[in-house]
Short mmCIF file of C-alpha atoms in Angstrom, two decimals:
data_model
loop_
_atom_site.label_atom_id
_atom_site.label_comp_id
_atom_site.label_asym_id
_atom_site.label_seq_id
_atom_site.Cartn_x
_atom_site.Cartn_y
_atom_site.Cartn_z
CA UNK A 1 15.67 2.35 -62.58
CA UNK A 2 14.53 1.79 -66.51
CA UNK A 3 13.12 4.93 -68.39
CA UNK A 4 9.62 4.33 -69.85
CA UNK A 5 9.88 3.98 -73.02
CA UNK A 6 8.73 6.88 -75.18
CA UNK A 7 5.86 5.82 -77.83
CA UNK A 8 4.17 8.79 -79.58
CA UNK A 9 0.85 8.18 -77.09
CA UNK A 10 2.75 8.43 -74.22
CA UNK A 11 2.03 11.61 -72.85
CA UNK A 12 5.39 13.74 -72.23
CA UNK A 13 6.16 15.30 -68.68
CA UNK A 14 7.46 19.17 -68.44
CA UNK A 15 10.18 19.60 -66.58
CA UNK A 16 8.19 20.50 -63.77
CA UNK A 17 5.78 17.76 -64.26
CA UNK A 18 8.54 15.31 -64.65
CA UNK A 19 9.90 16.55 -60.89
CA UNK A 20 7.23 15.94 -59.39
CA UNK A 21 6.58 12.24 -60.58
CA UNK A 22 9.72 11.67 -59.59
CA UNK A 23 9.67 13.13 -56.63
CA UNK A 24 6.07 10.66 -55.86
CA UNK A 25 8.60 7.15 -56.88
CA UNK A 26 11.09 8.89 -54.08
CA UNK A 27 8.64 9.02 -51.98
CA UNK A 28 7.16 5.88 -52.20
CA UNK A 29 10.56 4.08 -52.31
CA UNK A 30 11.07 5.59 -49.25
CA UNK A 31 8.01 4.63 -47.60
CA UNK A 32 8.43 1.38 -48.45
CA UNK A 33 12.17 0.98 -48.09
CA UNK A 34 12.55 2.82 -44.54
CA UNK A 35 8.87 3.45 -42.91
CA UNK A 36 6.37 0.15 -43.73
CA UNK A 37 9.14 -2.45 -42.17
CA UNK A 38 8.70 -0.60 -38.83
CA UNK A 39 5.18 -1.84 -38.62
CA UNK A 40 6.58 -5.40 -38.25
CA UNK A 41 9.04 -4.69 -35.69
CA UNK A 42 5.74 -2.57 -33.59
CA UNK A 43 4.12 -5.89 -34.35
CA UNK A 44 6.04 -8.32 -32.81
CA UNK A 45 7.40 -6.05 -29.96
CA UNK A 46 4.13 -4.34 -28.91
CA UNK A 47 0.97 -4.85 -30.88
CA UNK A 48 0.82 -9.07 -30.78
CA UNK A 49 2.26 -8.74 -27.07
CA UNK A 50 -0.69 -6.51 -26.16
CA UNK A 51 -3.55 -8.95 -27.94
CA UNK A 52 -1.59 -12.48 -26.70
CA UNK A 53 -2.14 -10.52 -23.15
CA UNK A 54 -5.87 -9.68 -23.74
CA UNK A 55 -6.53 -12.95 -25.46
CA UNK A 56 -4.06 -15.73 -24.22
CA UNK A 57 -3.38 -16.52 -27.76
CA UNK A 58 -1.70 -14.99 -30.90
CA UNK A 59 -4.28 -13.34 -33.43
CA UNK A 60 -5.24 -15.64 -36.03
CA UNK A 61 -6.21 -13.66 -38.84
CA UNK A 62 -5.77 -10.39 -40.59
CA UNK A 63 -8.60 -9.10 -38.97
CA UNK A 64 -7.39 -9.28 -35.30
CA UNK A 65 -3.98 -7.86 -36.48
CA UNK A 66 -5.73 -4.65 -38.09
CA UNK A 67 -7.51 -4.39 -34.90
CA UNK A 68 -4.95 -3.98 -32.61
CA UNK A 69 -2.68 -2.75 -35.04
CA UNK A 70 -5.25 0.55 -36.14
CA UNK A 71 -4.21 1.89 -32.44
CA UNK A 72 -0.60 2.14 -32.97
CA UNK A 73 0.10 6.09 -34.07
CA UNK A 74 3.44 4.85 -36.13
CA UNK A 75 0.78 2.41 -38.31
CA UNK A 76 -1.97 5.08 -38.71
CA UNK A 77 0.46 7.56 -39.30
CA UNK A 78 2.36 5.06 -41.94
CA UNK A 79 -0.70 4.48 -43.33
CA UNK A 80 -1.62 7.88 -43.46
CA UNK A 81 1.21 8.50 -45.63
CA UNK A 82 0.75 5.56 -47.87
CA UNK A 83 -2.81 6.75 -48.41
CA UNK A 84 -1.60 10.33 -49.81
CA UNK A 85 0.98 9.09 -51.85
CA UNK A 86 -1.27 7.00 -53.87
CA UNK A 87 -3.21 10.84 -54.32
CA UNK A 88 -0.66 12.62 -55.17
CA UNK A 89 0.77 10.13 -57.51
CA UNK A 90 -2.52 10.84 -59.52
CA UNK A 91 -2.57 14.36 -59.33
CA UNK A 92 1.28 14.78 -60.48
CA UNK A 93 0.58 12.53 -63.64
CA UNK A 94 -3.40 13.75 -64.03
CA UNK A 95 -1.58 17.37 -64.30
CA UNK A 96 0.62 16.08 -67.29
CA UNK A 97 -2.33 14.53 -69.17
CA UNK A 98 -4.82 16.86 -69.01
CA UNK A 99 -2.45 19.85 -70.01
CA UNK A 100 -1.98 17.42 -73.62
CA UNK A 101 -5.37 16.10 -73.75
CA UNK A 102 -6.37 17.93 -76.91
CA UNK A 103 -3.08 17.01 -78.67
CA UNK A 104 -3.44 13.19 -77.38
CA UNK A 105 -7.02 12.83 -78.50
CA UNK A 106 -5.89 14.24 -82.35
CA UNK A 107 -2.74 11.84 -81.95
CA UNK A 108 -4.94 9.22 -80.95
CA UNK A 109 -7.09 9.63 -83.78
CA UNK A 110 -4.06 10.03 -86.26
CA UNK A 111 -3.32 6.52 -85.67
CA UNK A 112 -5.60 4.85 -87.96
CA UNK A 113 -6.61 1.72 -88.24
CA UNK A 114 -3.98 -0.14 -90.23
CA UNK A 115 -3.20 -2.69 -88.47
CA UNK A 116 -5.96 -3.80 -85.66
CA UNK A 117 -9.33 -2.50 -84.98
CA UNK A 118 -11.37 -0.44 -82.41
CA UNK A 119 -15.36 -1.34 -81.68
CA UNK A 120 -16.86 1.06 -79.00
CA UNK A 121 -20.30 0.54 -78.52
CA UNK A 122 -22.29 3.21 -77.48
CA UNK A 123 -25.37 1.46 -75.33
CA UNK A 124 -22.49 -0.06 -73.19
CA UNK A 125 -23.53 -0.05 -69.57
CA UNK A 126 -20.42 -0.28 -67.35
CA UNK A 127 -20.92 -2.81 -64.55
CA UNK A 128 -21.71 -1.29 -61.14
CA UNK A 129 -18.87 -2.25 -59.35
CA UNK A 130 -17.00 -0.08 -61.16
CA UNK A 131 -18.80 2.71 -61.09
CA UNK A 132 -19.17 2.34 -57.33
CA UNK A 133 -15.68 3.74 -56.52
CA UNK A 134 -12.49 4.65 -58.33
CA UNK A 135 -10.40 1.63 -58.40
CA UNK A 136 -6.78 2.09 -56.79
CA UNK A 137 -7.82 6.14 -56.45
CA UNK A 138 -7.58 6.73 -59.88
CA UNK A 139 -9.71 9.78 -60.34
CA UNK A 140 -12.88 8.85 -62.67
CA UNK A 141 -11.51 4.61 -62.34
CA UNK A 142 -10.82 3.20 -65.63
CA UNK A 143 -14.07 4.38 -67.60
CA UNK A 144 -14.95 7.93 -66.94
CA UNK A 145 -14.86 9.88 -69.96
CA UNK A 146 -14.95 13.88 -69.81
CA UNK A 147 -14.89 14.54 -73.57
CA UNK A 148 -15.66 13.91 -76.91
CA UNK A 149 -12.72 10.98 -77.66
CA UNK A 150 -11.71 10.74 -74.66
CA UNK A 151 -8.18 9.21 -74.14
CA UNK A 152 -7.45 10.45 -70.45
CA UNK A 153 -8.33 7.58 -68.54
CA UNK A 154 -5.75 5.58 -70.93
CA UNK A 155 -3.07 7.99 -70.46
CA UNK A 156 -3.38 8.23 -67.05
CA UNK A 157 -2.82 4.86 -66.69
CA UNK A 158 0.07 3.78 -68.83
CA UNK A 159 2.32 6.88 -66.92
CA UNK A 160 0.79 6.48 -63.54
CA UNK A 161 1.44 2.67 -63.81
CA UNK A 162 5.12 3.31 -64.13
CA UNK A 163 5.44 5.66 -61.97
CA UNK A 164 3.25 3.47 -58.99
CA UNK A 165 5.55 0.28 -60.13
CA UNK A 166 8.63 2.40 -59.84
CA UNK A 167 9.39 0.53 -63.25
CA UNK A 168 9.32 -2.82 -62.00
CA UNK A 169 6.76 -3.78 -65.25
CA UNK A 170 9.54 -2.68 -67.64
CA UNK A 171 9.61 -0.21 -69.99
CA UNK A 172 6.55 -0.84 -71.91
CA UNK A 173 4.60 -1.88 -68.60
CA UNK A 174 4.24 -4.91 -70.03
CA UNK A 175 6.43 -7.58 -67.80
CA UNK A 176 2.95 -9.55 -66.54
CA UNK A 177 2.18 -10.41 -70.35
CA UNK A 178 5.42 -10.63 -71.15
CA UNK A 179 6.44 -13.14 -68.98
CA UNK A 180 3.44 -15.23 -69.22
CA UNK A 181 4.79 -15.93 -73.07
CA UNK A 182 8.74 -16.07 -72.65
CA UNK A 183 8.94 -17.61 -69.18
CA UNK A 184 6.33 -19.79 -69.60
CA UNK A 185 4.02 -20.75 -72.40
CA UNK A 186 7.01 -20.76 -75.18
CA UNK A 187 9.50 -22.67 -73.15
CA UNK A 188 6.26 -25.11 -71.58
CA UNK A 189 4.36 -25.77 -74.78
CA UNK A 190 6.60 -25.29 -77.67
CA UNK A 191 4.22 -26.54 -79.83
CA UNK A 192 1.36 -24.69 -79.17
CA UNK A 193 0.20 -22.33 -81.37
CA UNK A 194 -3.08 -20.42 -80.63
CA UNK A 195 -4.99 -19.08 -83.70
CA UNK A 196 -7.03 -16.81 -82.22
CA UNK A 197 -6.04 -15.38 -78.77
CA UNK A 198 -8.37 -13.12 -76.16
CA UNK A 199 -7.24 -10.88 -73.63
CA UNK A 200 -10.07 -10.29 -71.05
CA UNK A 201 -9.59 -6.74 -69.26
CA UNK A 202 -6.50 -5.50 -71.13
CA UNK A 203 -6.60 -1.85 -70.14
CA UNK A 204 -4.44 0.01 -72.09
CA UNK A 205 -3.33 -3.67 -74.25
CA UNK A 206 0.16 -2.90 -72.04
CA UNK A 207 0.14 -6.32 -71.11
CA UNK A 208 -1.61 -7.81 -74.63
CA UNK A 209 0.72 -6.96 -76.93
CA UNK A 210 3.74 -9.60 -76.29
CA UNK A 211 1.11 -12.11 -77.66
CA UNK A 212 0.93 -10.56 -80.86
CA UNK A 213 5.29 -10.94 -80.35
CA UNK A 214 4.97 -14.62 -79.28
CA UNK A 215 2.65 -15.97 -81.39
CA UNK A 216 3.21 -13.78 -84.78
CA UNK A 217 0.24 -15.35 -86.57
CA UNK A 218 -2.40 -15.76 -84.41
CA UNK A 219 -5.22 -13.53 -84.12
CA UNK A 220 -5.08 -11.20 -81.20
CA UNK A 221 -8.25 -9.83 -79.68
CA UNK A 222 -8.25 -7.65 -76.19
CA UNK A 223 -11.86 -6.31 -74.52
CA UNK A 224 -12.12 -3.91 -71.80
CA UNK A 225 -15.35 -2.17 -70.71
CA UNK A 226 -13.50 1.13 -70.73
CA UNK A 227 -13.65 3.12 -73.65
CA UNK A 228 -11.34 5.94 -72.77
CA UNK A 229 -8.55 3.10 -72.37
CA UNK A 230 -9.61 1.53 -75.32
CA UNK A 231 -9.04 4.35 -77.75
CA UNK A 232 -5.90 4.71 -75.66
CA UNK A 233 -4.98 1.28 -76.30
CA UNK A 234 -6.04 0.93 -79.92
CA UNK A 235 -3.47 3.99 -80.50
CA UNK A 236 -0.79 2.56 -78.62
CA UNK A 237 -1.04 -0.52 -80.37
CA UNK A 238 -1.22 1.14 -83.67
CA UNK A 239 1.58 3.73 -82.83
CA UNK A 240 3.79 0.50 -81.55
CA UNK A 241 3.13 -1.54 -85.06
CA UNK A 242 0.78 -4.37 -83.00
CA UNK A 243 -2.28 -5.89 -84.63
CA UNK A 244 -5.01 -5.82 -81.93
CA UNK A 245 -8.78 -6.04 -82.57
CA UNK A 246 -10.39 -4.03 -79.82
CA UNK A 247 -13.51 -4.18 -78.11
CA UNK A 248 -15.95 -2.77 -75.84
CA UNK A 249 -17.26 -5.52 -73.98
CA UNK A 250 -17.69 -7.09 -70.40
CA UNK A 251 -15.75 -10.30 -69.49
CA UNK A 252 -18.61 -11.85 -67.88
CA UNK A 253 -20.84 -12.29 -71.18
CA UNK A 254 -18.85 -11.14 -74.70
CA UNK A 255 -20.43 -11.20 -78.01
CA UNK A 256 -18.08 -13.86 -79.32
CA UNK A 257 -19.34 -17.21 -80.68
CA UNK A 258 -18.48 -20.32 -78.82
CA UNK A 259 -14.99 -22.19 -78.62
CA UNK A 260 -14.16 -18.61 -80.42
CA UNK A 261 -10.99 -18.63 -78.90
CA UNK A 262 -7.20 -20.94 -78.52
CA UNK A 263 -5.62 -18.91 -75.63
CA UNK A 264 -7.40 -16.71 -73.01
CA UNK A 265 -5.79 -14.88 -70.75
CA UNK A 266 -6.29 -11.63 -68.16
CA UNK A 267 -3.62 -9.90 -66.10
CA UNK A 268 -4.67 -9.15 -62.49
CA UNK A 269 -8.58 -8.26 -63.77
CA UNK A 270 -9.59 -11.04 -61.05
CA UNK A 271 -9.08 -8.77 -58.34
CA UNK A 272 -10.68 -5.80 -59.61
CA UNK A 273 -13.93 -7.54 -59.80
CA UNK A 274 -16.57 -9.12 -57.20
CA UNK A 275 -16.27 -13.08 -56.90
CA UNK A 276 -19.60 -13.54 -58.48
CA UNK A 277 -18.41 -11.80 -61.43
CA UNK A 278 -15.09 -13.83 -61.09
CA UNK A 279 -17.19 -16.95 -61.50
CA UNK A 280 -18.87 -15.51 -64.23
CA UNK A 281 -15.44 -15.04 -66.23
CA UNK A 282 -14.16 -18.54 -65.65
CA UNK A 283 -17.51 -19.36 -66.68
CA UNK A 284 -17.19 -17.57 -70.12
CA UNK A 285 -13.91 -18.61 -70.41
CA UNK A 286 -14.99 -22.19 -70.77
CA UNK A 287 -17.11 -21.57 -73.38
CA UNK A 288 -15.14 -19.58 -75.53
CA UNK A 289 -12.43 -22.37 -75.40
CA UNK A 290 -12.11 -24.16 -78.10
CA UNK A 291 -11.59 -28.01 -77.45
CA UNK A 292 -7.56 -28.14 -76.95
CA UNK A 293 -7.95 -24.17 -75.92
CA UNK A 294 -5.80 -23.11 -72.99
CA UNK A 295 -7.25 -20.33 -69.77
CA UNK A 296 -4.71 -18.40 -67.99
CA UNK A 297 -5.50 -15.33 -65.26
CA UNK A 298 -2.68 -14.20 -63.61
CA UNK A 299 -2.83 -12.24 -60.07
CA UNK A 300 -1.11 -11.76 -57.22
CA UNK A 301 -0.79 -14.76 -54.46
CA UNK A 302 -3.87 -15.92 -52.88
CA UNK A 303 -3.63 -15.18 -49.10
CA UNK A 304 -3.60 -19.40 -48.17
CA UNK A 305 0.00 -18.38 -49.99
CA UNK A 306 0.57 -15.97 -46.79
CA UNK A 307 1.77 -16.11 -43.28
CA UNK A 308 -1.37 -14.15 -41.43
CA UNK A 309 0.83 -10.72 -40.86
CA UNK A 310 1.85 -10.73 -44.75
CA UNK A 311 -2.29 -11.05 -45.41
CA UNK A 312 -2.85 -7.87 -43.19
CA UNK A 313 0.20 -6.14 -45.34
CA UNK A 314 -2.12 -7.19 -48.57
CA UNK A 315 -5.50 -6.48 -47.14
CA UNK A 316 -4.57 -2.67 -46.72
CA UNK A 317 -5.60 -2.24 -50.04
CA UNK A 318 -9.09 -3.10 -49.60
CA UNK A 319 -9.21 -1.20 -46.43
CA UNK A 320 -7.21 2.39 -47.16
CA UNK A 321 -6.93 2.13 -50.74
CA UNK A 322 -10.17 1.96 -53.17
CA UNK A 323 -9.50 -2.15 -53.81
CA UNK A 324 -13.24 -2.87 -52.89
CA UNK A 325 -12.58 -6.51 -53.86
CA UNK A 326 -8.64 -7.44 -53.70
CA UNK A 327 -9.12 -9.41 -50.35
CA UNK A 328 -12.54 -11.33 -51.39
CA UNK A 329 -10.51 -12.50 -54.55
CA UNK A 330 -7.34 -13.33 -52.21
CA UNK A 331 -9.55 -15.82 -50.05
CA UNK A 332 -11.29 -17.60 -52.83
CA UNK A 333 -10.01 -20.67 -54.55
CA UNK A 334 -9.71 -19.99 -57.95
CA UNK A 335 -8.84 -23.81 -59.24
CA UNK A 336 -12.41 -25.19 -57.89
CA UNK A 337 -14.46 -21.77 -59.47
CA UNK A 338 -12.62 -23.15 -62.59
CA UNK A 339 -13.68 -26.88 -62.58
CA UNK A 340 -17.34 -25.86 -61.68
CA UNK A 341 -17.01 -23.62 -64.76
CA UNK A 342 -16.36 -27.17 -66.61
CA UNK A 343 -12.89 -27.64 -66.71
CA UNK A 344 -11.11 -31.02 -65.77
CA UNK A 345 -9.67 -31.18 -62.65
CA UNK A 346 -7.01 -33.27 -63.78
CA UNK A 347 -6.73 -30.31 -66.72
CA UNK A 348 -6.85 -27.16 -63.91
CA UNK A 349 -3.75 -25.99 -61.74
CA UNK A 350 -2.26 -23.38 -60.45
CA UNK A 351 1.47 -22.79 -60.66
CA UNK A 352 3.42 -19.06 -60.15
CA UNK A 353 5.94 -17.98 -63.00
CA UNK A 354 9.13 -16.15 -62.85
CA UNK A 355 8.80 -12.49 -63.49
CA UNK A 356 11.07 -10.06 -64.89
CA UNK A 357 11.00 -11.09 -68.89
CA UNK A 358 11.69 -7.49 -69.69
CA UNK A 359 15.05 -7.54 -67.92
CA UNK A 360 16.04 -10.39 -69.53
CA UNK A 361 15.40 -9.17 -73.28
CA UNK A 362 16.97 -5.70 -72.05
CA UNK A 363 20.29 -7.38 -70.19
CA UNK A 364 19.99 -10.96 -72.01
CA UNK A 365 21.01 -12.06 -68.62
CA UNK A 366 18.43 -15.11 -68.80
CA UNK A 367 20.78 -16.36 -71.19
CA UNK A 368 23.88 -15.35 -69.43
CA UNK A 369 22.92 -16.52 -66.05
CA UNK A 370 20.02 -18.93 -66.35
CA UNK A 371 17.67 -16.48 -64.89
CA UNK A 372 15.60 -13.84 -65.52
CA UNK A 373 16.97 -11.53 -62.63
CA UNK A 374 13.31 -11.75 -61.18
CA UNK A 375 12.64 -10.30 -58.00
CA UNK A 376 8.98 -13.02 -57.80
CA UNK A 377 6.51 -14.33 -59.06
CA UNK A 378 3.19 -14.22 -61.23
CA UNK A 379 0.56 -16.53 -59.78
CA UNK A 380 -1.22 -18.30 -62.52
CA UNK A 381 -4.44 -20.40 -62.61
CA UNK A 382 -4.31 -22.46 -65.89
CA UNK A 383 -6.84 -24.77 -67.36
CA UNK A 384 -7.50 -26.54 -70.80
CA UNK A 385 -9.93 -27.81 -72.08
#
């Protein structure tokens, strides 16, 4: 496994501290490794047995599979166990942060503004869906803040990201953006150069700032309607030498002029919001486009990508783990909300992009081997306009 990579925001782990995040990635690799692919087997041996008895047929959908499958004591109990690893994954890395918070909050501010901006606006009123629960367990979500300049929500995220992706994001956390330029957009359109680039939900900017890498003199611009992770994300930036201007604002309606933008892009935000607001975002996406402008969200598959037992595997999220709205997004088709935003149908696609750019900058085995060492794929929906 890769070592995060230490930037001066990046809060640092005692001993202790350290032990016990590490004991969390065990745990989970374990879980996943040696416990989940028992549900299968119970599956196929006795769960679809028992409903194709019942029902003279196979179930048909994910729903029927959770049904019969919430009976089985090795899934509950697997699930269980999923359920309070995601907790304590929180509590080992919330432990960390708020034991620095002071120091992180002065380091934060230390940072300056020399290179990018910050814009917080005070009046903001964060949309009600997130407010309604804490997204993926994280305690508070994304935009709780519990003190003057808070940066907690921020921190919390960049180490408890690792630590949930065992790594697999890089060292930086920043594979999905990272990708997306080097595995992609470079090597697809070599001659397109955005001027002015938008990253809609950026979080911390983990995923923003190989844009400001791959396209050196275009303006980069990342909104989030968190403040905590975007004074996080402004310092990170700063501390990591990356122009970013950001901003306070909601993805559905932004304060920016139209056709503001040459490249827009969001990194699995699509699933963390309600399909109405989805619409809304392809919607303002099409407007800030600039004629010749490109729109790129990436997420994980859709579930018509799925056999029906992987789309139960996927909709545990929604059901055990605070993802109110990662199975409505799986189920809707993203290329038709985009053409009834305006985009050309002969213009809008969907394609899904190797992954694992950061392993190829850190081994150069893309260049050795003619592959990035991936282990999948980003699924992309791209339009231009």
């Amino acid at each position: 496994m890769n070592q995060q990579f230490q930037h001066p925001m990046l809060p640092q782990p005692t001993h202790d501290e350290l032990a016990r995040q590490n004991f969390v990635q065990s745990l989970r690799m374990h879980i996943f490794r040696n416990i989940s692919p028992g549900n299968k087997v119970l599956y196929e041996k006795l769960a679809k047995p028992k409903f194709e008895q019942e029902h003279q047929r196979s179930p048909q959908t994910r729903y029927e599979i959770r049904e019969v499958m919430q009976h089985e004591p090795y899934y509950r109990w697997s699930s269980a166990l999923k359920r309070i690893n995601q907790e304590i994954l929180w509590d080992a890395v919330n432990s960390s942060v708020d034991r620095q918070l002071p120091e992180l909050i002065e380091r934060a501010k230390d940072q300056g503004a020399e290179l990018g901006t910050l814009t917080l606006d005070p009046n903001f009123q964060i949309p009600t869906h997130q407010q309604a629960v804490d997204i993926h367990c994280m305690p508070g979500g994304y935009h709780s803040e519990f003190t003057e300049d808070d940066v907690a929500a921020g921190a919390t995220y960049d180490r408890g990201a690792y630590v949930y992706g065992l790594g697999w994001l890089g060292p930086l956390n920043d594979d999905m953006g990272l990708s997306i330029v080097q595995n992609y957009l470079l090597p697809e359109y070599p001659d397109f150069r955005p001027k002015k680039i938008l990253d809609m939900g950026c979080s911390i900017g983990n995923s923003t700032l190989p844009y400001v890498d791959g396209f050196p003199d275009a303006e980069v611009n990342a909104i989030d309607v968190g403040a905590p992770m975007l004074r996080y994300a402004h310092a990170r930036a700063e501390s990591l030498g990356k122009r970013v201007h950001f901003s306070q604002q909601n993805a559905e309606h932004t304060n920016f002029p139209d056709e503001s933008f040459d490249l827009i892009v969001s990194h699995i935000l699509l699933h963390e919001i309600p399909p109405p607001s989805v619409r809304k975002v392809m919607q303002e996406s099409y407007r800030l486009l600039a004629p010749g402008g490109m729109m790129l969200h990436v997420e994980a598959p859709l579930y018509r990508h799925m056999d029906v037992y992987t789309q139960f595997v996927y909709d545990w999220e929604t059901a055990n783990n605070n993802e109110p709205f990662w199975s409505a997004v799986r189920d809707l088709d993203l290329v038709s909300l985009a053409t009834e935003a305006g985009f050309a149908a002969d213009k809008t696609f969907e394609k899904f992009v190797p992954n694992g750019a950061w392993k190829a900058n850190v081994t150069n085995s893309l260049l050795k081997n003619g592959n990035s060492g991936s282990q999948g794929t980003w699924f992309v929906v791209v339009a231009t306009k």
